[in-house]
Short mmCIF file of C-alpha atoms in Angstrom, two decimals:
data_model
loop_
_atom_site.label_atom_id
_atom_site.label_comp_id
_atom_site.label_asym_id
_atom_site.label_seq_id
_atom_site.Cartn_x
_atom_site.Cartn_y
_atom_site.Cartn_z
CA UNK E 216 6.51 -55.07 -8.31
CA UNK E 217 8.33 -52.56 -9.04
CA UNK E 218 7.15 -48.58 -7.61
CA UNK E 219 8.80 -46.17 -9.95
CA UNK E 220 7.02 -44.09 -12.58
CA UNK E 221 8.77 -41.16 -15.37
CA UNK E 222 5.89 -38.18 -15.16
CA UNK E 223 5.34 -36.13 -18.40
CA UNK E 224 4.21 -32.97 -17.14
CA UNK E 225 3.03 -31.16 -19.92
CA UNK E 226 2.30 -27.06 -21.13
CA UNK E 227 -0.60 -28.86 -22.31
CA UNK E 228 -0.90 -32.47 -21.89
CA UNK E 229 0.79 -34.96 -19.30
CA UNK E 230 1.44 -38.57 -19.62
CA UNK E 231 2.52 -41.04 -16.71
CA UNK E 232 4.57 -44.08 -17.63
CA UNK E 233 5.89 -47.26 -15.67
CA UNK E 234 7.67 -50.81 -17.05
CA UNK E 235 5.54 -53.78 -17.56
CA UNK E 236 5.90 -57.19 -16.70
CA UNK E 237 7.45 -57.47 -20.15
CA UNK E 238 10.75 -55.00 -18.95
CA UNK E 239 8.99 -52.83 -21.67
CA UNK E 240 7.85 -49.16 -21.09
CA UNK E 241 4.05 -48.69 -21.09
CA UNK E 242 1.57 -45.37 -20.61
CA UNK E 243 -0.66 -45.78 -18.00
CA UNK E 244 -4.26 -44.48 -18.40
CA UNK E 245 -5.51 -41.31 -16.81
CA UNK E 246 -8.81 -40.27 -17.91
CA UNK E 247 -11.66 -42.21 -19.40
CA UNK E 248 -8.65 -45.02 -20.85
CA UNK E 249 -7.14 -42.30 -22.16
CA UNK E 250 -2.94 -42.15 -22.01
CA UNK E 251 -2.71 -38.42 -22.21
CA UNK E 252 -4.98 -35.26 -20.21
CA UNK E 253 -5.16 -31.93 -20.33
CA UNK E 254 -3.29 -30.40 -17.71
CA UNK E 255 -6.09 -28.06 -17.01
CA UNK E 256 -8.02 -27.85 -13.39
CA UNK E 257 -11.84 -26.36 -13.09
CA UNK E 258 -12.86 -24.86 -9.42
CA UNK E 259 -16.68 -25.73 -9.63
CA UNK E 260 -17.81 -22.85 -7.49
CA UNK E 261 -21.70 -24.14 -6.66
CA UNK E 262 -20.92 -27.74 -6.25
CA UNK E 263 -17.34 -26.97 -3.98
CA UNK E 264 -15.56 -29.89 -6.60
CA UNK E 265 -12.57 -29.42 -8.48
CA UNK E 266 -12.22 -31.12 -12.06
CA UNK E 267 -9.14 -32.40 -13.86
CA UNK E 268 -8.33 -32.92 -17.34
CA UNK E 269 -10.80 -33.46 -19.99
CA UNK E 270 -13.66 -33.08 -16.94
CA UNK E 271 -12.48 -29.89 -16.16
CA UNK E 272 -12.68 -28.31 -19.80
CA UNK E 273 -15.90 -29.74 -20.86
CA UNK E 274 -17.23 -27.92 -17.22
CA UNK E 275 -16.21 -24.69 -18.20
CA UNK E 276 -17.81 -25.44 -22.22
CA UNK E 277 -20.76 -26.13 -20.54
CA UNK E 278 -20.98 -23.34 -18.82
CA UNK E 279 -20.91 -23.96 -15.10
CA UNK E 280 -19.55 -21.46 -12.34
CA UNK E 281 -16.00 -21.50 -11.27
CA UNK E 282 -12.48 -20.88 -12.10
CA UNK E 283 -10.90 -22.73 -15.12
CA UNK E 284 -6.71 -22.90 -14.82
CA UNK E 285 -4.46 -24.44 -17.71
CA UNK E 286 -0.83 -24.35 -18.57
CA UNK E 287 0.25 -24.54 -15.13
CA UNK E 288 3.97 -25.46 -16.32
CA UNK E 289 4.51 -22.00 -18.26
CA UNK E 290 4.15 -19.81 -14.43
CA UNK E 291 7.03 -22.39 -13.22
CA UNK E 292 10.15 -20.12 -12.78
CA UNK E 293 8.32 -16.70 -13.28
CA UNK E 294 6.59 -14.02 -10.40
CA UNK E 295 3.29 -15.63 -10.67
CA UNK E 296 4.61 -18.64 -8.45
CA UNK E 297 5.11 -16.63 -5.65
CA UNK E 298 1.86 -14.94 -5.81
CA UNK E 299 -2.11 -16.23 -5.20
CA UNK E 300 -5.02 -17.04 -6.99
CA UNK E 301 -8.58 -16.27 -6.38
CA UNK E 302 -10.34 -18.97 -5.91
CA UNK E 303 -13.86 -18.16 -4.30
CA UNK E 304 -13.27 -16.37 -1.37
CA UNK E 305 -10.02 -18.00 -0.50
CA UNK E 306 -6.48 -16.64 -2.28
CA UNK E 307 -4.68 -20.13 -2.79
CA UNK E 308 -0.75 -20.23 -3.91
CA UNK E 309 -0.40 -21.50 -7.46
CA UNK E 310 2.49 -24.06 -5.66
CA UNK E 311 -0.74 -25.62 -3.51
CA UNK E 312 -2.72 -26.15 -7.44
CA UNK E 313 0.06 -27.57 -8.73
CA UNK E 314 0.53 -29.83 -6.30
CA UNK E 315 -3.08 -30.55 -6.18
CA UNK E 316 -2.88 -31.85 -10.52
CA UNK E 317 0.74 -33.72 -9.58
CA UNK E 318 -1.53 -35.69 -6.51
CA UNK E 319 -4.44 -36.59 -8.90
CA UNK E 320 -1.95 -38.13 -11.49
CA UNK E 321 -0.38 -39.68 -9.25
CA UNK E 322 -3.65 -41.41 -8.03
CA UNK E 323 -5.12 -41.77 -10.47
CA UNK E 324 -2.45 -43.86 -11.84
CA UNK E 325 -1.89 -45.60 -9.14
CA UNK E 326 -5.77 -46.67 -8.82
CA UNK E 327 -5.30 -47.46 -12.80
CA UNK E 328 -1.82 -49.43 -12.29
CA UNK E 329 -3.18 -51.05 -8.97
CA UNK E 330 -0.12 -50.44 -7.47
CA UNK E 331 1.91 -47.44 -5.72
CA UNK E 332 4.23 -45.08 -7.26
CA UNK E 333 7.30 -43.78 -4.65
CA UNK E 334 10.02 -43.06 -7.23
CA UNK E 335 9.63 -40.67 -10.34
CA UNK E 336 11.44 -39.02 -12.96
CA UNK E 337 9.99 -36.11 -13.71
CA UNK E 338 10.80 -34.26 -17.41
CA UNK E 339 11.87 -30.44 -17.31
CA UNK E 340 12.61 -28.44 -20.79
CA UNK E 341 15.87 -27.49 -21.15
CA UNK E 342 15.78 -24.48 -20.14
CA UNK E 343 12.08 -23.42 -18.03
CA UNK E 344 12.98 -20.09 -18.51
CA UNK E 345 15.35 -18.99 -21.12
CA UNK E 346 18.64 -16.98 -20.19
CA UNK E 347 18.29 -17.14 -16.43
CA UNK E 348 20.14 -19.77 -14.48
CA UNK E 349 18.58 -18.86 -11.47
CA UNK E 350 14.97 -19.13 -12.01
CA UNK E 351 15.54 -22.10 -13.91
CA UNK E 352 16.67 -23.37 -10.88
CA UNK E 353 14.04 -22.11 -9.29
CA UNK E 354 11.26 -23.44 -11.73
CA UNK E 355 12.91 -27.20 -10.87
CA UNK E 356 13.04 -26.87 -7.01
CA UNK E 357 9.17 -25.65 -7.21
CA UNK E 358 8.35 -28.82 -9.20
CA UNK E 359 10.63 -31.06 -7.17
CA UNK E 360 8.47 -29.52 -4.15
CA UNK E 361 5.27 -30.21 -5.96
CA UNK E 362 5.94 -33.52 -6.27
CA UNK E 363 6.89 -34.70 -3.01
CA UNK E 364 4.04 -32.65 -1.48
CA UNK E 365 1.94 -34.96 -4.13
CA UNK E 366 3.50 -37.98 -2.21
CA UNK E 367 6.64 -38.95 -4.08
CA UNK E 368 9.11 -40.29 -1.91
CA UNK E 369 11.93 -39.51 -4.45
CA UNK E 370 12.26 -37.06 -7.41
CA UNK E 371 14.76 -36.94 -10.30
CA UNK E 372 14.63 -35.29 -13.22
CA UNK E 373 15.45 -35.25 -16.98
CA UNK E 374 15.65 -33.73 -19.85
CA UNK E 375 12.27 -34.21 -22.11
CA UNK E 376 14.20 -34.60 -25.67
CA UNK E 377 16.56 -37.53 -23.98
CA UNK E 378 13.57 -39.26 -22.34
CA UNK E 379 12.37 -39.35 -26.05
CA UNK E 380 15.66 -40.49 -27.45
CA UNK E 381 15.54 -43.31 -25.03
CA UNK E 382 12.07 -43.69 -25.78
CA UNK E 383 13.80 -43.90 -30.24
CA UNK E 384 16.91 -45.86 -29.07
CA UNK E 385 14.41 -48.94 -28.81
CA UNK E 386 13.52 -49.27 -31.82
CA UNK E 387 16.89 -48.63 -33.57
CA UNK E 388 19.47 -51.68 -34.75
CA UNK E 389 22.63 -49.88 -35.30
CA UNK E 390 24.05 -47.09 -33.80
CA UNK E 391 23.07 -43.16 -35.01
CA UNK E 392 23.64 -39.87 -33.90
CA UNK E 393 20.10 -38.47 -33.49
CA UNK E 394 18.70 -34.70 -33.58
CA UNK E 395 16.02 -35.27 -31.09
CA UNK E 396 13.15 -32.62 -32.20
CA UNK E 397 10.67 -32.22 -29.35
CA UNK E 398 8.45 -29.44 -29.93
CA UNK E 399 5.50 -28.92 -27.40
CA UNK E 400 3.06 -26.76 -25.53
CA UNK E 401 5.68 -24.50 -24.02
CA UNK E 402 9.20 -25.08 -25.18
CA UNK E 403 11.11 -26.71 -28.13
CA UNK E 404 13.75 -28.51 -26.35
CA UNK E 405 16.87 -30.19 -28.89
CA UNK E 406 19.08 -32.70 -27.89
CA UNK E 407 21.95 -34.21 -30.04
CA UNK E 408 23.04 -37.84 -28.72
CA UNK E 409 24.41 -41.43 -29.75
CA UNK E 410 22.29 -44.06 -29.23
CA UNK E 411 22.48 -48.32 -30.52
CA UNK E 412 20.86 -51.40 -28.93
CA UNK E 413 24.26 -51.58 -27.18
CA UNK E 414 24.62 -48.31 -25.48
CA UNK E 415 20.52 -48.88 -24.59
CA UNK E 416 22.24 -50.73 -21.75
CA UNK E 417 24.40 -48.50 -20.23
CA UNK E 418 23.49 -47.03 -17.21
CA UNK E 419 25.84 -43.73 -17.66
CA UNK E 420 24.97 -42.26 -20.75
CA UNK E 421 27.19 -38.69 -20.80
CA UNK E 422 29.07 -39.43 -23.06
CA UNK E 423 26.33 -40.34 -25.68
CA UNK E 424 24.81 -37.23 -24.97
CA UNK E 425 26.16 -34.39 -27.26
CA UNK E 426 24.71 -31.15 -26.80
CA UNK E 427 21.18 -30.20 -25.73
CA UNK E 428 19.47 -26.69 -26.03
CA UNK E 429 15.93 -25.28 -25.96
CA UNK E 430 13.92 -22.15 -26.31
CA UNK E 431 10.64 -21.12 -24.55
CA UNK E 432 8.40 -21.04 -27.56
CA UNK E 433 5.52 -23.49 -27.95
CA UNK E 434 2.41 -24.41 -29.28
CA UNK E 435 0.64 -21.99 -26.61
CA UNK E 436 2.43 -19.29 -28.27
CA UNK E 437 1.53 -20.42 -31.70
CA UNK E 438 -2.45 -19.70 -30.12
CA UNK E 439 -1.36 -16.38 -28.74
CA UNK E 440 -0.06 -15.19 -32.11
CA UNK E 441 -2.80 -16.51 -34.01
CA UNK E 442 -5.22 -15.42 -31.30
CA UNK E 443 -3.57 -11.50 -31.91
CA UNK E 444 -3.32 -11.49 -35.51
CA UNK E 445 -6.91 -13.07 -36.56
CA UNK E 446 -9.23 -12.71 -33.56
CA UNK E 447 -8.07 -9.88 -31.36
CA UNK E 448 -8.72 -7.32 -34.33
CA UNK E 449 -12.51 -8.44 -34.22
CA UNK E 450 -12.66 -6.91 -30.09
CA UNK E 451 -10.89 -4.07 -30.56
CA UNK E 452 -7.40 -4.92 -30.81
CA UNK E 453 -5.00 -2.03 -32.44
CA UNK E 454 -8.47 -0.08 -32.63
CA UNK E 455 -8.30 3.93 -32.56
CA UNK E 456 -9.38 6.72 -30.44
CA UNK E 457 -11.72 9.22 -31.20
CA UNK E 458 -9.96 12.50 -32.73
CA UNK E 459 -7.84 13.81 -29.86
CA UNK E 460 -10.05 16.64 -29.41
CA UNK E 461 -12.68 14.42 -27.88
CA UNK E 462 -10.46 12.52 -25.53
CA UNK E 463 -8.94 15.54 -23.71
CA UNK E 464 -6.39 14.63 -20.90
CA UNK E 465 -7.37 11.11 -21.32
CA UNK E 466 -3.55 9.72 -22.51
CA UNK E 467 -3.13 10.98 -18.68
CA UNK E 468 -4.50 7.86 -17.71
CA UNK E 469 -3.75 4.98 -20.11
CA UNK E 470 -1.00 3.62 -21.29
CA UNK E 471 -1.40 4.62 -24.88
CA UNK E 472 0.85 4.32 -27.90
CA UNK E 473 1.87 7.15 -30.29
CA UNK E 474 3.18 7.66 -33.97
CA UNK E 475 5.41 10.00 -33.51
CA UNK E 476 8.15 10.23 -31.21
CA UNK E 477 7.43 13.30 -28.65
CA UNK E 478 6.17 13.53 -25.29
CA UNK E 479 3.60 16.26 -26.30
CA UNK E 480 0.67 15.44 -28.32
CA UNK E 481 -0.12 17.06 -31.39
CA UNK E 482 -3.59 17.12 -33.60
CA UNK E 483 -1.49 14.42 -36.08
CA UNK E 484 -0.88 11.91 -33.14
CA UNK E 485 -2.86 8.57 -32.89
CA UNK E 486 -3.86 6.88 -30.01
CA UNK E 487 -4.87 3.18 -30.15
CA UNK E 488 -6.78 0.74 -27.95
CA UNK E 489 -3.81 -0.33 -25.24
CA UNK E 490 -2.67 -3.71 -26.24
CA UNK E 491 -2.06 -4.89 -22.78
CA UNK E 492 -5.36 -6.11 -22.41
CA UNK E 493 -5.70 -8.62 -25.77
CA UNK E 494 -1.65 -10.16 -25.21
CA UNK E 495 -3.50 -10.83 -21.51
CA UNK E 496 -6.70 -12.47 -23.20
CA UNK E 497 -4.31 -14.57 -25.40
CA UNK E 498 -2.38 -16.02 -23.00
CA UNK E 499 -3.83 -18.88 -21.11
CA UNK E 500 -2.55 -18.23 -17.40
CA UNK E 501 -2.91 -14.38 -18.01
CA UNK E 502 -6.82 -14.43 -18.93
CA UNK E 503 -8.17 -14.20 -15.20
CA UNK E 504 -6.66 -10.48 -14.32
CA UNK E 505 -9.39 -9.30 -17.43
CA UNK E 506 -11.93 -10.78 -14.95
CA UNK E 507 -10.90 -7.80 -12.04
CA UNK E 508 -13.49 -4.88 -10.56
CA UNK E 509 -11.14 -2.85 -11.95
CA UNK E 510 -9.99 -3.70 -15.11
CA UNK E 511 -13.82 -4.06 -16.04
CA UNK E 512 -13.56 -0.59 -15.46
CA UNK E 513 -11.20 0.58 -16.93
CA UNK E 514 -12.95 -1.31 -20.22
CA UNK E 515 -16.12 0.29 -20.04
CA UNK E 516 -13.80 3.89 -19.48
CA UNK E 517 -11.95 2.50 -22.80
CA UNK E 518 -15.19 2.05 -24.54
CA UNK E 519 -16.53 5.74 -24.93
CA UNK E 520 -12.98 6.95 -26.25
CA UNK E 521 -12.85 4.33 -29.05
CA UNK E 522 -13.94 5.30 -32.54
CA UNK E 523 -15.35 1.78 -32.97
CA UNK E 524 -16.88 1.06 -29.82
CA UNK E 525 -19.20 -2.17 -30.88
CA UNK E 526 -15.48 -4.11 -30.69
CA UNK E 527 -14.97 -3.26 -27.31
CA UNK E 528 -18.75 -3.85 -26.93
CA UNK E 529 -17.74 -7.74 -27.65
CA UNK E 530 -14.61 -7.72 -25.27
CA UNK E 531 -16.53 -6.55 -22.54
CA UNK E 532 -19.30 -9.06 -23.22
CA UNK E 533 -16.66 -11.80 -23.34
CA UNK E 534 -14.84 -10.99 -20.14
CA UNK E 535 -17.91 -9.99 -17.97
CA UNK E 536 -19.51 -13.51 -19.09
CA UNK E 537 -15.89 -14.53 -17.89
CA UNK E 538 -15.64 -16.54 -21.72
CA UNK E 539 -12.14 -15.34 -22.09
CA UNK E 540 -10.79 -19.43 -21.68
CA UNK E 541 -13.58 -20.28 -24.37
CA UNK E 542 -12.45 -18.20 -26.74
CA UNK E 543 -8.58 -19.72 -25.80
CA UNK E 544 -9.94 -23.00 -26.19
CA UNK E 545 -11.28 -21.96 -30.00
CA UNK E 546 -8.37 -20.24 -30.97
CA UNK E 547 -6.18 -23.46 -30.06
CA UNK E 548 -9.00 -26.44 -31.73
CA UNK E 549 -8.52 -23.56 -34.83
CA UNK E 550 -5.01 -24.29 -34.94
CA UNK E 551 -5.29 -28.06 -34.88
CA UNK E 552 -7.26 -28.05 -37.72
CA UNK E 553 -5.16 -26.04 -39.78
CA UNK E 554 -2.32 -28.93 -38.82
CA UNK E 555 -4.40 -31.08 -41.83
CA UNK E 556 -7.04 -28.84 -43.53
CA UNK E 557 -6.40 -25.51 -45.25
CA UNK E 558 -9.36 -23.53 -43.84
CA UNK E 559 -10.95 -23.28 -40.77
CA UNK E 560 -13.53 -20.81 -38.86
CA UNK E 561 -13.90 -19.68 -35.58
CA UNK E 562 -17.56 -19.57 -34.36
CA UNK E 563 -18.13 -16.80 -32.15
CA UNK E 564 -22.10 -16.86 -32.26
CA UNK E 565 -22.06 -17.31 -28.20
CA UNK E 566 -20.67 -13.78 -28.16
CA UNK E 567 -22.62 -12.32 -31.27
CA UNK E 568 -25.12 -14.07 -33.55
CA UNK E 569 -23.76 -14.79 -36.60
CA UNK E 570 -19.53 -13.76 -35.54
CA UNK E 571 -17.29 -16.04 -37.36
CA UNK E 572 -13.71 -15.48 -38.11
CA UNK E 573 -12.33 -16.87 -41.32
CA UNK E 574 -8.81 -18.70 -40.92
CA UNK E 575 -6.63 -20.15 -43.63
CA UNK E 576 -3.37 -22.09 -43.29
CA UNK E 577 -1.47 -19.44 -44.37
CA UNK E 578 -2.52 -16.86 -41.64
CA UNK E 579 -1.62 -19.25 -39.59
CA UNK E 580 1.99 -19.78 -41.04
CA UNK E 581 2.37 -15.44 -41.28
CA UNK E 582 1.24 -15.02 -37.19
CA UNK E 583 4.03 -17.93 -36.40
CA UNK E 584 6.45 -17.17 -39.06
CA UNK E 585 9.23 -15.39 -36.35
CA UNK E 586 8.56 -17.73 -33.66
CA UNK E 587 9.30 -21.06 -36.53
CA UNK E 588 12.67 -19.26 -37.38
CA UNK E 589 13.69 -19.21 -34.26
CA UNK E 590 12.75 -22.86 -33.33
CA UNK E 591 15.14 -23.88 -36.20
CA UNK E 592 17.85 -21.67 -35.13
CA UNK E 593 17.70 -23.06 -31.50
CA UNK E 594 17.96 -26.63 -33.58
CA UNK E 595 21.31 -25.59 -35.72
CA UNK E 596 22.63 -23.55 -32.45
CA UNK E 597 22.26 -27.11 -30.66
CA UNK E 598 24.32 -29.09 -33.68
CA UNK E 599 26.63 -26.54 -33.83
CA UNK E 600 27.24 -27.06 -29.72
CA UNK E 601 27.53 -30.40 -29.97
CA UNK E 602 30.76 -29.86 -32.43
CA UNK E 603 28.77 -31.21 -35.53
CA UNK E 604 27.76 -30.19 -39.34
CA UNK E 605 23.57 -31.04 -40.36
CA UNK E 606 25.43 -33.88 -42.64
CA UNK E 607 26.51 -35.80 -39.27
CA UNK E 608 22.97 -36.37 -38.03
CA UNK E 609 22.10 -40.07 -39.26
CA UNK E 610 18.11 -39.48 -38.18
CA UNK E 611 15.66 -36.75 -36.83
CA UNK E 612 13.48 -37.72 -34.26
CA UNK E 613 10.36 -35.35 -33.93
CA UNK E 614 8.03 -35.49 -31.08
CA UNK E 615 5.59 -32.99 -29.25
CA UNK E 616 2.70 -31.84 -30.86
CA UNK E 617 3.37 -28.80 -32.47
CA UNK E 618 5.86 -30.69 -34.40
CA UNK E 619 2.01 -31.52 -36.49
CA UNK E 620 2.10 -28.10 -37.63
CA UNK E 621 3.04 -28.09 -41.71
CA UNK E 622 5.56 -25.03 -41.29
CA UNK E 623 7.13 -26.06 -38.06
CA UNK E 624 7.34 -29.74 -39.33
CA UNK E 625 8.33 -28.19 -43.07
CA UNK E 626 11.54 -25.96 -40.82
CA UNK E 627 12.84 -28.47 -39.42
CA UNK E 628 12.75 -31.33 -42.91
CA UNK E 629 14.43 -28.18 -44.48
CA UNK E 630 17.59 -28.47 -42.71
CA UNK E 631 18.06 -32.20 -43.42
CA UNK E 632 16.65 -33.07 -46.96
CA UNK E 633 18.88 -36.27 -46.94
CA UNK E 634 18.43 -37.51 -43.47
CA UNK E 635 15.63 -39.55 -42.57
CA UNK E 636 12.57 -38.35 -40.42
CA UNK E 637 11.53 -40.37 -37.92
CA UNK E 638 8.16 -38.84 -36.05
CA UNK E 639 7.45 -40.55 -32.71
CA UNK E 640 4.66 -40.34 -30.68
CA UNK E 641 3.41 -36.71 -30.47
CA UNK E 642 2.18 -37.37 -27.00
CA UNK E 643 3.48 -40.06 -25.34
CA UNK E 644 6.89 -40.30 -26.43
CA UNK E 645 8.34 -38.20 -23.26
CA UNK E 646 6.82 -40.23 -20.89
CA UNK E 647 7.81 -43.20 -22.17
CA UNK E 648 11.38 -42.46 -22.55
CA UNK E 649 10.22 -41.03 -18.34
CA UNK E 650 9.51 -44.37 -17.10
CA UNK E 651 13.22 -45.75 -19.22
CA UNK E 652 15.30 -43.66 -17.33
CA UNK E 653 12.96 -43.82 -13.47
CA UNK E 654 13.80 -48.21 -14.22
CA UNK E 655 18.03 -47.31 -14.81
CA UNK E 656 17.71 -44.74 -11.84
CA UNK E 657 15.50 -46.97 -9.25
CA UNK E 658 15.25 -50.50 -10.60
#
């Protein structure tokens, strides 16, 4: 029996894969006979339990006291690892919750497979953080950490677009040069490679590997964009002051932004709602810091100088009822709708009866439209590294699920009307292609 595993740590989702008795590459369940689960952890502050996964966002919909915590993979490589996170009356490292999700899959897979897991393959983006070499670095020796603090006797890693090519490669009969598209939570990672049934067998695969690149934009910044341009508006976002008059000495004390370039105010300047606070409650691992003493107070300051101060009214009724994850959680079921439906609504009756916030396919596609342009210029920048024209790519392999989005899907076709489009598993392809490379690494 063999006791390697590939581990699909995902933005959003994870997967956890291993090789049958059949020498073919299998997902292992995690959660209710499920393949995939949120990577999302809930601190249950009455009961002294901590939820994973599905369990842990249907505690916080329901309501119950404590601490929800999702896309643990997007602080990997940035300040936030180094710092701590209240939890009750104890400040925990985020390095000690990661480890804490990495042990449960690990168990739970292991309780699922029957069997122990020692070796893994864990996937890593391209790049974790774009432009830096260092905290890259950094963001890998964290996980690596992780991981062997979650039990792992040995860690390797690999590159999430060639664990899906290898996850393509078995299904191909003749040999193609492959854009592999995989487009997820936090990154869109490329990788250009060879692959046939007879290179499938090699163990050293450089050579078939061609160029790889990545950017950090992903489907959690598709909800932050959305989030700002539809939602935010409705609590205040880009909301104005009162007449300067009545907010005397006040752009003392916030940061505050201006339409005309001076230092000195005059009667004709504007002052507007700092932003700060909304790009906070639209980004998942950011939301907490609106739940601070003093940031509460510095809302309820905010909420005499604004000219529309009912908005602010609902922001400070969402963060004090600590609903700030809800409303993430709406904002990204909002955009998975609009993946096959043109319309959509948010309901926001929890925070005001009868609140509901219109959405249409098209807003959607206008609040992502810079962030899809330059997810296909990271794809042509990788052909172009790999020493190839869009004509040389015999098939497009798409994975990750923002890749179900019609414009991001649509930007990527564009480039290749006369190749063929393969789309993989949205979810499970990664950790398939894991488990591949853990049996040529360990097996």
């Amino acid at each position: 029996m063999n006791t390697f595993c590939g581990l699909d740590f995902g933005t959003s989702n994870s997967t956890f894969g291993t090789i049958d008795q059949n020498n073919k590459a299998i997902l292992i369940p995690l959660e209710d006979g499920k393949v995939t689960i949120p990577s999302a952890i809930f601190f249950h502050f009455e009961e002294n339990r901590t939820f994973l996964g599905r369990a842990a966002l249907n505690e916080y919909i329901d309501g119950e006291f404590g601490r929800i915590m999702r896309s643990l993979k997007s602080v990997l490589g940035t300040s936030l690892m180094d710092e701590k996170t209240q939890i009750k009356s104890q400040l925990v490292p985020f390095a000690d919750i990661l480890t804490s999700f990495l042990s449960h899959l690990k168990a739970t897979a292991e309780r699922s497979a029957n069997q122990a897991f020692e070796q893994v393959v864990l996937g890593r983006p391209v790049h974790f953080v774009d432009g830096d070499k260092e905290a890259d670095l950094l963001a890998q020796d964290t996980l690596e950490s992780a991981a062997i603090r979650a039990g792992f006797a040995e860690v390797q890693f690999q590159y999430e677009p060639i664990a899906a090519a290898l996850d393509y490669e078995q299904s191909v009969d003749k040999e193609e040069i492959a854009l592999i598209v995989d487009i997820g939570g936090g990154t869109s990672d490329f990788s250009v490679v060879r692959i046939s049934p007879e290179r499938s067998e090699r163990y050293d695969r450089k050579d078939d590997i061609l160029a790889n690149g990545g950017i950090h934009i992903g489907g959690t910044d598709f909800d932050r964009k959305l989030s700002l341009e539809t939602v935010m508006p409705h609590l205040g976002y880009k909301s104005k002051f009162k007449p300067r008059a009545q907010t005397a000495n006040f752009e003392k004390n916030f940061s505050i932004r201006k339409s005309v370039s001076t230092d000195t105010y005059t009667e004709s300047t504007e002052m507007f709602m700092p932003s700060s606070y909304y790009h906070d409650l639209a980004t998942w691992h950011k939301i907490h810091h609106l739940y601070e003493k003093n940031t509460i107070g510095s809302l309820n300051d905010l909420a005499f100088r604004v000219a529309n101060k009912n908005l602010i009214d609902r922001l400070l009724k969402l963060i004090n009822r600590r609903e700030g994850h809800l409303l993430a959680i709406d904002v990204e079921q909002a955009k998975i709708d609009l993946t096959n439906m043109q319309k959509t609504a948010i309901d926001l009756d929890y925070l005001e009866k009868d609140l509901s916030i219109d959405l249409s396919i098209n807003q959607l596609h206008d609040a992502v439209d810079n962030e899809v342009d330059k997810i296909q210029q990271q794809a042509i920048a990788t052909i172009e590294e790999a020493g190839l024209k869009r004509s040389d790519i015999t098939k497009v392999f798409m994975t990750g699920g923002t890749t179900a989005i019609p414009m991001v899907k649509q930007s990527i076709e564009s480039l290749f009307p006369h190749t063929e489009i393969i789309n993989g598993d949205k979810f499970g392809s990664v950790g398939m292609g894991l488990a591949i490379d853990a049996m040529r690494k360990y097996g």
